[in-house]
Short mmCIF file of C-alpha atoms and ligand atoms in Angstrom, two decimals:
data_model
loop_
_atom_site.label_atom_id
_atom_site.label_comp_id
_atom_site.label_asym_id
_atom_site.label_seq_id
_atom_site.Cartn_x
_atom_site.Cartn_y
_atom_site.Cartn_z
CA MET X 17 18.44 -0.37 -16.92
CA GLN X 18 19.14 -2.82 -19.67
CA ASP X 19 18.18 -1.74 -22.90
CA LEU X 20 15.80 -5.03 -23.97
CA ALA X 21 15.48 -4.75 -28.26
CA VAL X 22 11.31 -3.23 -27.55
CA ASP X 23 11.47 -0.77 -30.24
CA ILE X 24 8.46 2.11 -28.66
CA LYS X 25 7.06 5.35 -30.78
CA ILE X 26 6.99 7.98 -28.52
CA THR X 27 4.98 10.86 -29.67
CA GLN X 28 5.02 14.40 -26.78
CA THR X 29 2.04 16.11 -26.92
CA GLU X 30 1.73 19.59 -27.25
CA GLN X 31 0.63 20.85 -24.13
CA SER X 32 0.90 19.60 -21.03
CA ARG X 33 -2.47 19.75 -18.52
CA LEU X 34 0.13 19.57 -15.37
CA PRO X 35 -0.54 23.05 -14.56
CA GLN X 36 -3.98 22.78 -14.15
CA ILE X 37 -3.23 19.58 -11.54
CA ASP X 38 -3.72 21.13 -7.97
CA PHE X 39 -1.71 18.25 -6.20
CA ASN X 40 -2.94 19.16 -2.98
CA ASP X 41 -6.25 18.44 -4.56
CA ILE X 42 -5.84 14.82 -6.55
CA PRO X 43 -9.14 12.68 -6.20
CA PHE X 44 -9.07 9.16 -6.75
CA GLY X 45 -9.19 8.33 -10.25
CA LYS X 46 -10.31 11.73 -11.54
CA HIS X 47 -6.83 12.92 -13.18
CA TYR X 48 -4.71 11.39 -15.97
CA SER X 49 -1.16 12.27 -16.79
CA ASP X 50 0.09 13.48 -20.04
CA HIS X 51 1.11 10.31 -21.96
CA MET X 52 -0.28 6.37 -22.53
CA PHE X 53 1.21 3.18 -23.67
CA VAL X 54 -0.11 1.56 -25.91
CA ALA X 55 0.42 -2.30 -28.09
CA ASP X 56 -1.55 -3.90 -30.35
CA TYR X 57 -1.70 -7.21 -31.17
CA LYS X 58 -2.87 -8.66 -34.12
CA ASP X 59 -1.62 -11.31 -36.25
CA GLY X 60 -0.08 -13.64 -33.00
CA LYS X 61 1.85 -10.76 -32.24
CA TRP X 62 2.17 -7.08 -29.96
CA GLN X 63 3.34 -4.82 -32.26
CA ASP X 64 3.12 -1.08 -33.22
CA LEU X 65 4.50 -0.08 -29.52
CA ARG X 66 3.98 3.69 -28.80
CA ILE X 67 3.28 6.15 -26.31
CA VAL X 68 0.90 8.82 -27.68
CA PRO X 69 -0.47 11.99 -26.01
CA TYR X 70 -3.59 10.65 -23.67
CA SER X 71 -6.79 10.55 -25.37
CA ASP X 72 -9.87 8.59 -26.04
CA PHE X 73 -9.90 5.54 -28.32
CA SER X 74 -12.25 5.15 -31.19
CA LEU X 75 -13.65 1.24 -31.14
CA SER X 76 -16.24 -0.01 -33.68
CA PRO X 77 -19.62 -0.91 -31.97
CA THR X 78 -19.28 -4.39 -32.13
CA THR X 79 -15.63 -4.78 -30.14
CA SER X 80 -15.60 -7.49 -29.08
CA ALA X 81 -14.66 -6.70 -25.00
CA LEU X 82 -17.97 -4.54 -25.07
CA HIS X 83 -20.21 -7.82 -25.28
CA TYR X 84 -17.80 -10.57 -24.16
CA GLY X 85 -15.98 -9.53 -21.45
CA GLN X 86 -12.89 -9.86 -22.51
CA ALA X 87 -10.92 -7.22 -20.64
CA ILE X 88 -8.17 -7.65 -17.95
CA PHE X 89 -6.81 -5.15 -15.82
CA GLU X 90 -4.02 -4.39 -13.06
CA GLY X 91 -3.15 -1.33 -10.71
CA LEU X 92 -0.08 -0.66 -9.02
CA LYS X 93 2.03 2.48 -7.80
CA ALA X 94 4.79 5.14 -7.98
CA PHE X 95 6.42 7.03 -5.98
CA ARG X 96 8.59 9.69 -5.67
CA ASN X 97 12.01 9.07 -3.75
CA GLU X 98 11.71 11.02 0.02
CA LYS X 99 15.48 11.29 -0.13
CA ASN X 100 16.05 11.08 -3.82
CA PRO X 101 12.97 13.21 -5.22
CA LYS X 102 14.85 13.39 -8.90
CA GLU X 103 13.65 9.28 -8.64
CA VAL X 104 10.75 7.25 -9.18
CA LEU X 105 10.29 4.45 -7.09
CA VAL X 106 7.79 1.81 -8.48
CA PHE X 107 6.57 -1.15 -6.61
CA ARG X 108 6.84 -4.47 -7.83
CA PRO X 109 6.15 -3.74 -11.21
CA GLU X 110 7.56 -7.26 -12.72
CA ASP X 111 4.51 -9.00 -10.17
CA ASN X 112 1.92 -7.12 -11.76
CA ALA X 113 3.12 -7.80 -15.00
CA LEU X 114 3.07 -11.45 -14.25
CA ARG X 115 -0.03 -11.68 -13.07
CA LEU X 116 -1.49 -9.24 -15.98
CA ASN X 117 -0.06 -13.02 -17.77
CA GLU X 118 -2.40 -14.99 -15.12
CA SER X 119 -5.42 -13.25 -15.80
CA ALA X 120 -4.93 -13.38 -19.67
CA LYS X 121 -4.69 -17.01 -19.65
CA ARG X 122 -7.94 -17.43 -18.07
CA MET X 123 -9.87 -14.89 -20.40
CA CYS X 124 -8.23 -16.51 -23.70
CA MET X 125 -6.15 -13.21 -24.45
CA PRO X 126 -2.67 -13.31 -25.48
CA GLU X 127 0.19 -12.99 -22.95
CA LEU X 128 1.54 -9.91 -23.01
CA PRO X 129 5.93 -10.21 -22.86
CA THR X 130 7.09 -8.54 -19.40
CA GLU X 131 9.79 -7.10 -21.17
CA ILE X 132 6.77 -4.56 -23.63
CA PHE X 133 5.10 -4.34 -19.87
CA MET X 134 8.02 -2.91 -18.04
CA GLN X 135 9.29 -1.08 -21.24
CA GLY X 136 6.21 0.67 -21.72
CA LEU X 137 5.63 1.82 -17.82
CA HIS X 138 9.60 2.75 -17.83
CA LYS X 139 9.58 4.84 -20.61
CA LEU X 140 5.79 6.25 -20.17
CA LEU X 141 6.82 7.48 -16.31
CA ASP X 142 10.24 8.54 -17.13
CA LEU X 143 8.43 11.14 -20.03
CA ASP X 144 5.47 12.09 -17.09
CA ARG X 145 8.00 11.87 -14.18
CA LYS X 146 6.80 15.50 -13.27
CA TRP X 147 3.07 14.26 -12.56
CA VAL X 148 4.31 11.64 -9.38
CA PRO X 149 3.09 13.66 -7.01
CA ASP X 150 5.64 14.45 -3.96
CA THR X 151 3.05 16.04 -1.38
CA GLN X 152 2.25 13.68 1.60
CA GLY X 153 -0.05 10.20 1.00
CA SER X 154 -0.19 10.56 -2.52
CA SER X 155 1.30 8.83 -5.46
CA LEU X 156 1.02 8.01 -9.19
CA TYR X 157 -1.81 5.44 -9.40
CA ILE X 158 -0.90 3.02 -12.70
CA ARG X 159 -3.48 1.85 -14.90
CA PRO X 160 -2.12 -1.28 -17.40
CA PHE X 161 -4.91 -3.25 -19.18
CA MET X 162 -6.00 -4.86 -21.88
CA PHE X 163 -9.16 -6.18 -24.18
CA ALA X 164 -10.14 -7.12 -26.91
CA THR X 165 -10.53 -5.63 -30.14
CA ASP X 166 -12.16 -7.78 -33.13
CA ALA X 167 -15.74 -5.75 -34.27
CA PHE X 168 -17.69 -9.22 -34.19
CA LEU X 169 -19.98 -10.10 -33.11
CA GLY X 170 -19.43 -14.21 -33.21
CA MET X 171 -19.06 -15.82 -30.30
CA ARG X 172 -15.43 -17.12 -29.75
CA PRO X 173 -12.03 -14.93 -28.25
CA SER X 174 -10.99 -12.09 -30.49
CA ASN X 175 -8.26 -12.00 -32.74
CA THR X 176 -7.38 -8.83 -32.11
CA TYR X 177 -5.95 -7.30 -28.60
CA THR X 178 -5.31 -3.54 -27.67
CA PHE X 179 -2.48 -3.37 -24.47
CA ALA X 180 -2.17 -0.11 -22.90
CA ILE X 181 -0.59 1.66 -19.60
CA VAL X 182 -2.46 5.11 -18.19
CA THR X 183 -1.57 6.72 -14.73
CA GLY X 184 -2.78 9.63 -12.63
CA PRO X 185 -1.59 11.13 -9.45
CA ALA X 186 -3.92 10.09 -6.66
CA GLY X 187 -4.06 10.72 -3.08
CA VAL X 188 -5.52 8.57 -0.24
CA TYR X 189 -8.15 6.24 -1.48
CA TYR X 190 -9.88 6.07 2.63
CA SER X 191 -9.60 8.70 4.90
CA LYS X 192 -11.02 6.80 7.35
CA PRO X 193 -11.09 3.28 8.97
CA VAL X 194 -13.88 1.38 6.71
CA ASN X 195 -17.00 -0.37 7.49
CA VAL X 196 -17.94 -3.53 5.98
CA LYS X 197 -20.44 -6.20 5.39
CA VAL X 198 -20.59 -9.86 5.32
CA GLU X 199 -21.75 -9.96 2.01
CA LYS X 200 -23.83 -13.88 2.29
CA GLU X 201 -26.84 -13.48 -0.58
CA TYR X 202 -24.43 -12.51 -3.65
CA SER X 203 -21.24 -13.70 -5.17
CA ARG X 204 -18.77 -12.16 -6.97
CA THR X 205 -16.90 -15.07 -8.19
CA CYS X 206 -16.83 -19.35 -6.94
CA ALA X 207 -14.90 -21.86 -7.41
CA GLY X 208 -13.59 -22.55 -10.87
CA GLY X 209 -14.45 -19.05 -11.76
CA THR X 210 -12.68 -15.60 -12.70
CA GLY X 211 -11.79 -14.42 -8.96
CA PHE X 212 -8.00 -15.00 -8.71
CA ALA X 213 -8.44 -12.90 -11.98
CA LYS X 214 -8.18 -9.48 -12.47
CA VAL X 215 -11.01 -9.55 -14.65
CA ALA X 216 -13.13 -6.82 -15.48
CA GLY X 217 -16.48 -8.84 -15.21
CA ASN X 218 -15.33 -9.66 -11.48
CA TYR X 219 -16.20 -5.85 -11.01
CA ALA X 220 -19.75 -5.82 -12.87
CA ALA X 221 -21.00 -8.74 -10.44
CA SER X 222 -19.56 -6.89 -7.30
CA LEU X 223 -21.49 -3.32 -7.87
CA LEU X 224 -25.01 -4.45 -6.58
CA PRO X 225 -24.17 -5.55 -3.71
CA ALA X 226 -22.46 -3.23 -3.08
CA LYS X 227 -24.74 -0.47 -3.27
CA LEU X 228 -27.19 -2.36 -1.70
CA ALA X 229 -24.59 -2.58 1.52
CA ALA X 230 -23.86 0.94 1.08
CA GLU X 231 -27.18 1.77 1.13
CA GLN X 232 -26.96 0.75 4.54
CA GLY X 233 -24.24 2.77 5.59
CA TYR X 234 -21.00 0.16 4.65
CA ASP X 235 -18.11 1.34 3.00
CA GLN X 236 -17.19 -2.49 1.46
CA LEU X 237 -18.20 -5.63 1.56
CA LEU X 238 -16.43 -8.97 3.22
CA TRP X 239 -17.42 -11.49 0.37
CA THR X 240 -17.99 -14.89 1.05
CA ASP X 241 -17.40 -18.62 -0.26
CA SER X 242 -20.38 -18.95 -2.84
CA SER X 243 -21.04 -22.89 -1.68
CA GLU X 244 -22.20 -21.97 2.36
CA HIS X 245 -21.18 -18.32 2.75
CA LYS X 246 -19.58 -19.50 5.99
CA TYR X 247 -15.60 -18.39 5.05
CA ILE X 248 -14.34 -14.81 4.65
CA GLU X 249 -12.71 -14.68 0.61
CA GLU X 250 -11.51 -11.08 1.10
CA SER X 251 -12.75 -7.64 0.38
CA GLY X 252 -13.96 -5.36 -2.70
CA THR X 253 -10.27 -3.88 -3.54
CA MET X 254 -8.32 -5.59 -1.06
CA ASN X 255 -7.25 -9.15 0.50
CA VAL X 256 -8.25 -8.82 4.16
CA MET X 257 -6.49 -10.14 8.15
CA PHE X 258 -7.49 -10.92 10.98
CA GLN X 259 -5.07 -10.41 14.05
CA ILE X 260 -6.61 -12.99 16.50
CA ASN X 261 -4.36 -12.51 20.22
CA ASP X 262 -0.97 -12.31 18.28
CA THR X 263 -1.89 -13.90 15.18
CA ILE X 264 -2.51 -12.85 11.91
CA VAL X 265 -4.58 -15.12 9.89
CA THR X 266 -5.69 -14.85 6.59
CA ALA X 267 -7.37 -16.79 3.67
CA PRO X 268 -4.76 -18.30 0.94
CA THR X 269 -4.69 -17.60 -2.56
CA VAL X 270 -3.95 -19.14 -5.53
CA PRO X 271 -3.41 -22.20 -5.83
CA VAL X 272 -4.84 -23.10 -3.06
CA GLU X 273 -8.46 -21.01 -3.48
CA ASP X 274 -9.62 -19.44 -6.61
CA THR X 275 -11.67 -17.43 -6.05
CA ILE X 276 -9.28 -14.95 -4.16
CA LEU X 277 -7.58 -12.34 -5.96
CA ARG X 278 -3.78 -12.80 -4.63
CA SER X 279 -3.05 -8.88 -3.95
CA ILE X 280 0.49 -7.57 -4.26
CA THR X 281 0.52 -5.89 -0.69
CA ARG X 282 -0.96 -8.96 1.02
CA LEU X 283 2.12 -10.93 -0.21
CA SER X 284 4.75 -8.18 0.97
CA VAL X 285 2.49 -8.22 4.25
CA LEU X 286 3.01 -11.49 5.18
CA GLU X 287 6.76 -10.91 4.46
CA ILE X 288 7.01 -8.39 7.01
CA LEU X 289 4.65 -9.58 9.19
CA GLU X 290 6.94 -12.99 9.57
CA GLY X 291 9.77 -10.73 9.10
CA MET X 292 8.08 -8.86 13.37
CA GLY X 293 8.62 -12.58 13.90
CA LEU X 294 5.20 -12.05 13.99
CA LYS X 295 3.15 -15.87 13.56
CA VAL X 296 1.33 -16.12 10.34
CA GLU X 297 -1.78 -18.28 9.36
CA GLU X 298 -3.56 -18.97 6.03
CA ARG X 299 -5.59 -20.95 5.66
CA ARG X 300 -9.34 -20.72 5.83
CA VAL X 301 -11.13 -18.16 8.09
CA SER X 302 -15.08 -18.31 8.51
CA VAL X 303 -17.35 -16.17 10.20
CA ALA X 304 -18.12 -17.34 12.85
CA GLU X 305 -14.28 -17.58 14.20
CA ILE X 306 -14.37 -14.10 13.59
CA ILE X 307 -17.44 -13.05 14.61
CA GLU X 308 -16.72 -14.82 17.79
CA ALA X 309 -13.22 -13.57 17.91
CA ALA X 310 -15.11 -9.64 18.14
CA LYS X 311 -17.15 -11.06 20.54
CA ASN X 312 -14.31 -11.99 23.39
CA GLY X 313 -12.38 -9.45 22.88
CA THR X 314 -9.16 -11.70 20.86
CA LEU X 315 -10.15 -10.01 17.15
CA LYS X 316 -7.14 -6.99 17.83
CA ASP X 317 -7.04 -6.09 14.28
CA ALA X 318 -9.02 -6.34 10.85
CA PHE X 319 -7.04 -4.78 7.53
CA GLY X 320 -7.42 -4.83 3.91
CA THR X 321 -4.71 -4.82 1.89
CA GLY X 322 -4.64 -3.79 -2.14
CA THR X 323 -2.43 -1.05 -4.15
CA ALA X 324 -5.14 1.23 -3.76
CA VAL X 325 -5.16 1.61 -0.26
CA THR X 326 -2.01 0.19 1.34
CA ILE X 327 -3.76 -0.71 4.32
CA ALA X 328 -7.29 0.18 5.33
CA PRO X 329 -7.91 -0.68 9.17
CA ILE X 330 -11.69 -2.26 9.45
CA ALA X 331 -14.08 0.59 11.97
CA SER X 332 -16.49 -2.68 12.02
CA ILE X 333 -17.93 -6.04 11.00
CA GLY X 334 -21.58 -6.35 9.98
CA ASN X 335 -22.90 -9.38 9.87
CA ASP X 336 -26.53 -10.90 10.36
CA GLY X 337 -27.85 -7.20 11.14
CA GLU X 338 -25.21 -6.88 13.97
CA LYS X 339 -22.54 -4.59 13.87
CA LEU X 340 -19.37 -5.54 15.76
CA GLU X 341 -16.95 -2.26 16.22
CA LEU X 342 -13.16 -3.59 16.73
CA PRO X 343 -11.17 -2.49 18.57
CA PRO X 344 -9.98 2.25 18.29
CA VAL X 345 -7.43 2.14 15.66
CA GLU X 346 -4.31 4.07 18.16
CA SER X 347 -4.64 0.55 19.77
CA ARG X 348 -3.67 -1.38 16.85
CA THR X 349 0.16 -1.75 16.72
CA VAL X 350 1.31 -3.82 14.53
CA SER X 351 -1.20 -3.15 11.29
CA ALA X 352 0.70 0.13 11.88
CA LYS X 353 4.06 -0.82 12.04
CA VAL X 354 3.34 -2.99 8.63
CA LYS X 355 1.84 -0.16 7.03
CA GLU X 356 5.16 2.36 8.05
CA THR X 357 7.23 -0.70 6.80
CA LEU X 358 5.97 -0.77 3.82
CA GLN X 359 5.50 3.00 2.55
CA GLY X 360 8.76 3.23 4.08
CA ILE X 361 10.24 0.83 1.22
CA GLN X 362 7.59 2.12 -0.94
CA ARG X 363 8.43 5.90 -0.91
CA GLY X 364 12.57 5.07 -0.10
CA LEU X 365 12.89 5.68 3.42
CA ILE X 366 14.18 2.43 4.67
CA GLU X 367 16.48 0.10 2.45
CA ASP X 368 15.03 -2.14 -0.20
CA THR X 369 16.67 -5.82 1.17
CA LYS X 370 13.88 -7.87 -0.60
CA GLY X 371 14.40 -5.98 -4.93
CA TRP X 372 10.67 -4.76 -4.25
CA VAL X 373 11.43 -1.04 -5.80
CA TYR X 374 11.88 -0.88 -9.32
CA ARG X 375 14.30 3.18 -9.75
CA ILE X 376 13.16 5.31 -12.67
C1 LIG Q 139 -6.15 -5.28 -7.15
C2 LIG Q 139 -7.38 -6.33 -6.40
C3 LIG Q 139 -6.50 -6.41 -4.49
C4 LIG Q 139 -5.55 -6.17 -4.30
O1 LIG Q 139 -4.28 -6.24 -4.73
P1 LIG Q 139 -3.26 -5.70 -5.00
O2 LIG Q 139 -2.31 -6.65 -5.82
O3 LIG Q 139 -2.69 -5.86 -3.52
O4 LIG Q 139 -3.05 -4.46 -5.39
C5 LIG Q 139 -7.53 -7.39 -4.07
N1 LIG Q 139 -8.89 -7.94 -4.12
C6 LIG Q 139 -9.13 -7.65 -5.56
C7 LIG Q 139 -10.85 -8.22 -6.22
C8 LIG Q 139 -8.20 -6.80 -6.77
O5 LIG Q 139 -8.87 -7.03 -7.27
#
């Protein structure tokens, strides 16, 4: 790769934790690789770029992110090239670097130059490449994040920030199709809010409604627009698509709707679907339309798209206390084909004609 003028100091761990990991048992979000990338923003610039052993941060009690929530993150995955196991493949990382900066702008945080994101990621994965699993269905989950670090309780944007990247091996996120509930009481965001940005607070706002739904047996929520609760927006950590007869419908993201996170998996899936010659409609999708389609048998499929889940089939939709079962997963040939194509590209089995794969 091009060697950009990004100077990163590397301090290696003295003892790798790799021998403690059982790659056949890697639940999502539990294990972290040996190293992390860290950069600090102060005096108006990003500095002290470093890779250090994964360790705790030391924070002031008045760290502003803890009080006022200037905190954003990203999520992406690296895979072992199944045709060349020495090579690590990262899926569309530049898109995550760009989206991080969209989130940063909305939260009044400094943008991070893409070269720093990419060089930090490259050097980190190069160093921890043994952490990329080669077991079926697993990957290395990558979590870049940025938060405000001023030790100051006054209400204003922080002047200092930390950006870091941590990674960890992870198996499949959902082991079976999910049951979702159409949420009509609570909202995670609203027009003019922060829904399009990947900000920590959006998740905080979603925890209570998700917990209440879990008590009723649902795995996830289907968020609806905050003003009327008539239109489906997205799910907790994934955008959603519906197949009505032979047409795929999905809600638009920015710049059309600012309440929906622009999923990179969604964009990839839409391109694959179009390549397969399917009709795709990006438009508002009403709850009534989906319920009617589920009842009259024209709803052939529904699934979520997101890095963590890749493609997650929806088993049932709960609406106003009524539970609608969707067709059996075995019958859903379109989403199965899309998933196979997407995973094939991600794992080096299918040629990457779109420039989505970054190689290390
Ligand atoms: C991260 C996220 C997604 C999925 O986006 P990908 O880029 O595909 O990983 C969807 N919805 C929300 C709310 C998210 O935070």
